[in-house]
């Protein structure tokens, strides 16, 4: 039996057990639905939380019942010393699960080191298996390096590896079946994601309702409803032999705010309480003005108490100016 969670609950009774930590807002790709091509609004390095600041703050969350950490960005592998940071975070009391979201362009050279650092699980973004198309989506020639990164991660022993595919109408929706076949072949878990109206890029990305796709894949590949332990907001289908799973992250067509268990720390130390709302709590001023650990504990309680009930992606699709790279999804 699972031990009862000692995590802090928000005003709506949701236990906050999961912290996503953006270690940079910069990225080597410019995916059309994420960072605008000529974006200049990146955070100045002097505002980035240092490794020591991150370890201290995550340690406080760990003491308050957060058990799961995901390193994200921007592209986290562009942050210098990431494996060292990962190893320090993994050793913190309370942190049971450390995962990484990456575009995998630089994964081949560091997969072994990341595995040794204690990262348990990897999510890799891959929206197309066609080189030309992926270049159009990411604005970089990157298919070979991503596939090389994925294979290196497999050899390094990462299991599971999840592939995140943002499914876009008229852009890559004709490739969903190919992606299922690719993931079946390689033992990857596939997750299809609906585009979220984050920034002008996210709003103009060719939203695709995944509910009909789910029904179609169920029939085409003989899939049945499945549950993935720690699978987060995704609803899963799996093959009858259990060897393949596909998840559907459907913040628009079927939102999952009532079970949201997460908050997001940006690289400059702002804690975003909801992906689809602007409210945030600033930790950097506290960390840089001599706050005690007990001050930080009080601040975490105060922040989580402000977590909103839900996002307004459907009712107010123009509201979010912030792009996904700020908080890492
Ligand atoms: N660079 C890392 C990666 O590629 O996984 C981590 C950061 S990236 C912002 C995290 C995820 O957010 C990726 O899977 C990306 O495809 C997704 N994403 C970015 N903008 C999005 C949007 N507007 N709607 C849905 N997903 C989005």
PDB file of C-alpha atoms and ligand atoms in Angstrom, residues 27 33-34 72-76 101-103 123-125 127 164 166 193-198 201-202 324-325 328-329, ligand 1:
ATOM      1  CA  UNK A  27      16.319  26.558 -26.469  1.00  0.00           C
ATOM      2  CA  UNK A  33       4.039  26.615 -31.651  1.00  0.00           C
ATOM      3  CA  UNK A  34       6.465  27.588 -28.881  1.00  0.00           C
ATOM      4  CA  UNK A  72      12.593  21.217 -18.085  1.00  0.00           C
ATOM      5  CA  UNK A  73      13.000  24.500 -19.949  1.00  0.00           C
ATOM      6  CA  UNK A  74      13.623  25.915 -22.617  1.00  0.00           C
ATOM      7  CA  UNK A  75      16.014  23.118 -23.409  1.00  0.00           C
ATOM      8  CA  UNK A  76      17.498  21.869 -20.126  1.00  0.00           C
ATOM      9  CA  UNK A 101      12.017  16.747 -20.583  1.00  0.00           C
ATOM     10  CA  UNK A 102      14.314  17.309 -23.528  1.00  0.00           C
ATOM     11  CA  UNK A 103      14.268  17.806 -27.272  1.00  0.00           C
ATOM     12  CA  UNK A 123      10.383  12.611 -22.030  1.00  0.00           C
ATOM     13  CA  UNK A 124      11.580  13.469 -25.517  1.00  0.00           C
ATOM     14  CA  UNK A 125       9.728  15.858 -27.834  1.00  0.00           C
ATOM     15  CA  UNK A 127       6.650  15.956 -33.648  1.00  0.00           C
ATOM     16  CA  UNK A 164       5.811  13.797 -26.686  1.00  0.00           C
ATOM     17  CA  UNK A 166       2.253  17.904 -30.297  1.00  0.00           C
ATOM     18  CA  UNK A 193      -0.568  16.602 -26.874  1.00  0.00           C
ATOM     19  CA  UNK A 194      -3.187  19.172 -27.846  1.00  0.00           C
ATOM     20  CA  UNK A 195      -1.713  22.585 -28.607  1.00  0.00           C
ATOM     21  CA  UNK A 196      -2.340  25.079 -25.844  1.00  0.00           C
ATOM     22  CA  UNK A 197      -2.954  28.768 -26.586  1.00  0.00           C
ATOM     23  CA  UNK A 198       0.250  29.928 -24.918  1.00  0.00           C
ATOM     24  CA  UNK A 201       2.654  30.923 -31.350  1.00  0.00           C
ATOM     25  CA  UNK A 202       0.555  28.452 -29.349  1.00  0.00           C
ATOM     26  CA  UNK A 324       5.566  27.500 -22.961  1.00  0.00           C
ATOM     27  CA  UNK A 325       9.375  27.760 -22.897  1.00  0.00           C
ATOM     28  CA  UNK A 328       8.490  24.064 -19.609  1.00  0.00           C
ATOM     29  CA  UNK A 329       4.972  22.766 -20.123  1.00  0.00           C
TER      30      UNK A 329
HETATM   31  N1  LIG B   1      12.890  21.463 -24.540  1.00  0.00           N
HETATM   32  C1  LIG B   1      12.210  20.444 -23.777  1.00  0.00           C
HETATM   33  C2  LIG B   1      11.370  19.569 -24.672  1.00  0.00           C
HETATM   34  O1  LIG B   1      11.440  19.734 -25.895  1.00  0.00           O
HETATM   35  O2  LIG B   1      10.689  18.682 -24.162  1.00  0.00           O
HETATM   36  C3  LIG B   1      11.379  20.966 -22.610  1.00  0.00           C
HETATM   37  C4  LIG B   1      10.568  22.198 -22.806  1.00  0.00           C
HETATM   38  S1  LIG B   1       9.283  22.114 -24.020  1.00  0.00           S
HETATM   39  C5  LIG B   1       8.595  23.738 -23.840  1.00  0.00           C
HETATM   40  C6  LIG B   1       8.102  21.048 -23.203  1.00  0.00           C
HETATM   41  C7  LIG B   1       6.977  20.524 -24.059  1.00  0.00           C
HETATM   42  O3  LIG B   1       6.073  21.589 -24.308  1.00  0.00           O
HETATM   43  C8  LIG B   1       7.380  19.963 -25.397  1.00  0.00           C
HETATM   44  O4  LIG B   1       6.857  18.663 -25.531  1.00  0.00           O
HETATM   45  C9  LIG B   1       6.722  20.911 -26.376  1.00  0.00           C
HETATM   46  O5  LIG B   1       6.374  20.255 -27.560  1.00  0.00           O
HETATM   47  C10 LIG B   1       5.517  21.385 -25.594  1.00  0.00           C
HETATM   48  N2  LIG B   1       4.908  22.647 -26.024  1.00  0.00           N
HETATM   49  C11 LIG B   1       5.491  23.829 -26.268  1.00  0.00           C
HETATM   50  N3  LIG B   1       4.575  24.765 -26.617  1.00  0.00           N
HETATM   51  C12 LIG B   1       3.374  24.137 -26.602  1.00  0.00           C
HETATM   52  C13 LIG B   1       2.032  24.554 -26.853  1.00  0.00           C
HETATM   53  N4  LIG B   1       1.741  25.809 -27.196  1.00  0.00           N
HETATM   54  N5  LIG B   1       1.043  23.640 -26.712  1.00  0.00           N
HETATM   55  C14 LIG B   1       1.327  22.369 -26.357  1.00  0.00           C
HETATM   56  N6  LIG B   1       2.566  21.922 -26.082  1.00  0.00           N
HETATM   57  C15 LIG B   1       3.576  22.783 -26.211  1.00  0.00           C
END
